[in-house]
mmCIF file of C-alpha atoms in Angstrom:
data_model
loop_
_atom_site.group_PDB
_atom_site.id
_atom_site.type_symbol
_atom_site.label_atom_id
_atom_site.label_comp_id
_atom_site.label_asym_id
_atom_site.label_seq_id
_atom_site.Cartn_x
_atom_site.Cartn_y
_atom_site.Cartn_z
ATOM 1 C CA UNK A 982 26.443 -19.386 24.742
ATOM 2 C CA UNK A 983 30.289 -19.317 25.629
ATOM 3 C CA UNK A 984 32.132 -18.749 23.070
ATOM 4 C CA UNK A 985 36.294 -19.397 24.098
ATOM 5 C CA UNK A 986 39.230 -19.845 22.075
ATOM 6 C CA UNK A 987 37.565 -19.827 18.435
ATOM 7 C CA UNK A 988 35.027 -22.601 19.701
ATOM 8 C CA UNK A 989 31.200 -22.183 20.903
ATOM 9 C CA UNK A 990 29.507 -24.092 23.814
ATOM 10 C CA UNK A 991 25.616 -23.737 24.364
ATOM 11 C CA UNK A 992 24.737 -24.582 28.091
ATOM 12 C CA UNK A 993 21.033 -24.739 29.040
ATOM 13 C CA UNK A 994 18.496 -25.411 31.596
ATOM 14 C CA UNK A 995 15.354 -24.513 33.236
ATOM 15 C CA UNK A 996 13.604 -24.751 36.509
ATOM 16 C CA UNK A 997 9.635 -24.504 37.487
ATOM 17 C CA UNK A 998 7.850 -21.557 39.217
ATOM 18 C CA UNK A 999 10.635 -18.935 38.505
ATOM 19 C CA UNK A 1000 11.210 -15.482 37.120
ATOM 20 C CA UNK A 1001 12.801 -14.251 33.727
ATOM 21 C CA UNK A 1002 15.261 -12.084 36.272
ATOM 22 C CA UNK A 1003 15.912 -15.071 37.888
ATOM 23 C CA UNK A 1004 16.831 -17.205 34.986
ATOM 24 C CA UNK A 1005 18.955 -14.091 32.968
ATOM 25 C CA UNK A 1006 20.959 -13.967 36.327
ATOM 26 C CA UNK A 1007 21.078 -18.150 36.795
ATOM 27 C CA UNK A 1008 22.455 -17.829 32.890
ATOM 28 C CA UNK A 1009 25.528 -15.166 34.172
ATOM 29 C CA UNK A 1010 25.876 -17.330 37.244
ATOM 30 C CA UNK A 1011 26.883 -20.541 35.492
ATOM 31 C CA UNK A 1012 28.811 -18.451 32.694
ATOM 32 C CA UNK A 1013 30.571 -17.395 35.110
ATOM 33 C CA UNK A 1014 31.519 -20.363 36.886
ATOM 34 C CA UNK A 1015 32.474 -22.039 33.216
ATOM 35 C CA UNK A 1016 35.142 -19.177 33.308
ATOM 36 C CA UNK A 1017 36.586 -18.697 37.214
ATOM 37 C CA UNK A 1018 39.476 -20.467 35.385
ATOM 38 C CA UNK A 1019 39.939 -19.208 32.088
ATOM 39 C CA UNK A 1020 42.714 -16.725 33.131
ATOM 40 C CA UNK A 1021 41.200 -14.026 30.746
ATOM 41 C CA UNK A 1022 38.925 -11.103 30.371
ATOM 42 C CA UNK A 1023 35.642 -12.104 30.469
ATOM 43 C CA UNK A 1024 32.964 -10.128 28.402
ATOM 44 C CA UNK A 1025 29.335 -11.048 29.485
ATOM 45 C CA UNK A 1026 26.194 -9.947 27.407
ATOM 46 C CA UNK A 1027 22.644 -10.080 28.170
ATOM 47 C CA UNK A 1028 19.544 -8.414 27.192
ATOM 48 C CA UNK A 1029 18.465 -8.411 31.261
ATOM 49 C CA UNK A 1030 18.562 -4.211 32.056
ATOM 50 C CA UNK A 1031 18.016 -5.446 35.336
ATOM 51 C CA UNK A 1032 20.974 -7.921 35.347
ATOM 52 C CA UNK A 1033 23.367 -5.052 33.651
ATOM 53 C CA UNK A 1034 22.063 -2.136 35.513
ATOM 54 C CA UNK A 1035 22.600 -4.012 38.869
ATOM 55 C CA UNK A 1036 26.030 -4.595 38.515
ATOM 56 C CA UNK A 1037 27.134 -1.590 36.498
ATOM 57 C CA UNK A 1038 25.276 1.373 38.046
ATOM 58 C CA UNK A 1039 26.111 -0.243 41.509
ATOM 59 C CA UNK A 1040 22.987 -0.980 42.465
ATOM 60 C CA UNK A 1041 23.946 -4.473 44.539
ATOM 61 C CA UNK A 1042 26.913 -2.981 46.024
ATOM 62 C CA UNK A 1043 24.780 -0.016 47.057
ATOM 63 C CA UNK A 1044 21.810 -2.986 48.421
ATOM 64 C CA UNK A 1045 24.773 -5.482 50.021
ATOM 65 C CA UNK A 1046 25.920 -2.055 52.156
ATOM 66 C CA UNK A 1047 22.684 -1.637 53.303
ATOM 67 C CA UNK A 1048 22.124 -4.752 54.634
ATOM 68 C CA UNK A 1049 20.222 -6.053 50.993
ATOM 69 C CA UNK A 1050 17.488 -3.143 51.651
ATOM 70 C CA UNK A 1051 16.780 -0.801 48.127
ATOM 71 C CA UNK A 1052 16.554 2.664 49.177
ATOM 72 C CA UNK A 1053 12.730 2.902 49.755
ATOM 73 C CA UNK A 1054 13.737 0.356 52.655
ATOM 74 C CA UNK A 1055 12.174 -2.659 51.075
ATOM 75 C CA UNK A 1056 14.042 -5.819 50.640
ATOM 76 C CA UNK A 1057 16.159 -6.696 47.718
ATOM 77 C CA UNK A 1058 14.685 -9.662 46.001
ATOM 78 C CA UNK A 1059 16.963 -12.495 44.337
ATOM 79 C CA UNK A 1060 19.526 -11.493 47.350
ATOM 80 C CA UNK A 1061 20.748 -15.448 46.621
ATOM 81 C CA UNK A 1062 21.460 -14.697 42.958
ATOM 82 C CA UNK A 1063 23.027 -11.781 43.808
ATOM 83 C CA UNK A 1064 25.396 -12.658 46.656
ATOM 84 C CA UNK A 1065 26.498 -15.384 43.989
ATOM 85 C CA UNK A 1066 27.243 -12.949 41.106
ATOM 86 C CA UNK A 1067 29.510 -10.588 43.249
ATOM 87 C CA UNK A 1068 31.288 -13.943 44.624
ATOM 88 C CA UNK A 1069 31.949 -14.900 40.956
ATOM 89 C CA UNK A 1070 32.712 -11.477 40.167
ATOM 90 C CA UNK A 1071 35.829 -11.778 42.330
ATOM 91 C CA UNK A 1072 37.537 -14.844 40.731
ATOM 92 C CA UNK A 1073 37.752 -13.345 37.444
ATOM 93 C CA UNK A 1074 37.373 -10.022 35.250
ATOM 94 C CA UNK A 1075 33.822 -9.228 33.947
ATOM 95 C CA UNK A 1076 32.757 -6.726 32.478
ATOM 96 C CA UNK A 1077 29.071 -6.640 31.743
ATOM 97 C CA UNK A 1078 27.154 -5.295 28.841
ATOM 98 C CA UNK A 1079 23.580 -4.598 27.866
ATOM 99 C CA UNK A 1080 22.135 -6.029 24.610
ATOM 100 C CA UNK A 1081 18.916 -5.150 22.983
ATOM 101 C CA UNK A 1082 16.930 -8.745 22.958
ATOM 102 C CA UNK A 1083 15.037 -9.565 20.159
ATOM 103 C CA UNK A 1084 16.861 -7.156 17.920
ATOM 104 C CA UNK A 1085 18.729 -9.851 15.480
ATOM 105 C CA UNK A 1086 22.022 -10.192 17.602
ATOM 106 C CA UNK A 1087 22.919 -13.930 16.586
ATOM 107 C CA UNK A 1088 23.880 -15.093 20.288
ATOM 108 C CA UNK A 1089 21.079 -13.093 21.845
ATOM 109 C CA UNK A 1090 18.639 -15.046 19.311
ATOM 110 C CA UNK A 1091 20.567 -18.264 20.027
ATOM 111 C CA UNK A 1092 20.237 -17.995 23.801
ATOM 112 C CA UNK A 1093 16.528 -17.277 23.614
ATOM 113 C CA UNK A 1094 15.883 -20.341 21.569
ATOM 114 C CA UNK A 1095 18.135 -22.380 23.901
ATOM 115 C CA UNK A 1096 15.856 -20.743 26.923
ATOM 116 C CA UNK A 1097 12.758 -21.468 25.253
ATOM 117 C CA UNK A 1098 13.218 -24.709 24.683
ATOM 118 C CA UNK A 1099 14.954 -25.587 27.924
ATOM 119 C CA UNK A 1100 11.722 -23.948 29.366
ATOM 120 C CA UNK A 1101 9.327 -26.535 27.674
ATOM 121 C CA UNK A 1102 10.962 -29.799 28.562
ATOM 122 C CA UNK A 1103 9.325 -31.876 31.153
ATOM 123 C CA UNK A 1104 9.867 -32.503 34.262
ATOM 124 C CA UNK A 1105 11.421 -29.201 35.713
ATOM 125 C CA UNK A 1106 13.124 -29.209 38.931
ATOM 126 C CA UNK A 1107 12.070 -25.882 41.292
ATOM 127 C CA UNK A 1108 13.626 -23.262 42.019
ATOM 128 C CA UNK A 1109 13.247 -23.793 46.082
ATOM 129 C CA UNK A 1110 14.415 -20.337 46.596
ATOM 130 C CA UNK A 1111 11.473 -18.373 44.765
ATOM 131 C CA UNK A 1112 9.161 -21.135 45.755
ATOM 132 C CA UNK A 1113 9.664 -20.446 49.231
ATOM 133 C CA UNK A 1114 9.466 -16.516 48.615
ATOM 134 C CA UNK A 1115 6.547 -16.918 46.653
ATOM 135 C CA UNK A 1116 4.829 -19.028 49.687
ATOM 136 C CA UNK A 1117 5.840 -16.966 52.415
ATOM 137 C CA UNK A 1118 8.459 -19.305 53.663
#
């Protein structure tokens, strides 16, 4: 849910054989892209601790220094998502903020209803990049 100038604009989708991380982060990636224009501050909400926490502790900095290794030495997953976010991140100002989901925040309960449904329509197209992960690939 965008919401721009006094006006709201619901964007959804959904893809097969994917995560909830994966989807939060696909929702910020095309957010973002709606905006690279806008000329404005951007304020970006989700109830994703991992989506939040990653870009405001510095965790994906931290993992892109390091070659996308976490500091046990295992790999980063959604490294694609990622690389994408911090690319967005430089066309525009974002600031990110946590949300509590399921809590009665009327955009939080909007999205999830958008997701949900998104989620349940036929014909899916896959998400080639966690297929491929998930088969070894």
């Amino acid at each position: 849910v965008i919401e721009r100038n006094g006006e709201r604009r619901e964007l959804s989708g959904g893809v097969r054989h994917t995560t909830n991380n994966r989807m939060e982060m696909t929702a910020a990636i095309v957010a973002l892209r709606e905006l690279q224009d806008c000329g404005k501050k951007i304020a970006l909400y989700s109830d994703s601790s991992y989506l939040v926490n990653g870009i405001t502790k510095g965790w994906v900095k931290k993992w892109q220094k390091k070659g996308w290794l976490k500091s046990d030495g295992e790999p980063v997953v959604n490294v694609d998502l990622w690389q994408e976010l911090l690319t967005l991140q430089g066309g525009v100002h974002v600031t990110f903020h946590w949300v509590k989901g399921h809590a009665g925040n009327e955009l939080n309960e909007r999205c999830d209803q958008l997701a949900t449904a998104a989620a349940r329509q036929p014909g899916l197209v896959a998400d080639m990049v966690y297929e491929s992960m998930m088969n070894g690939v």
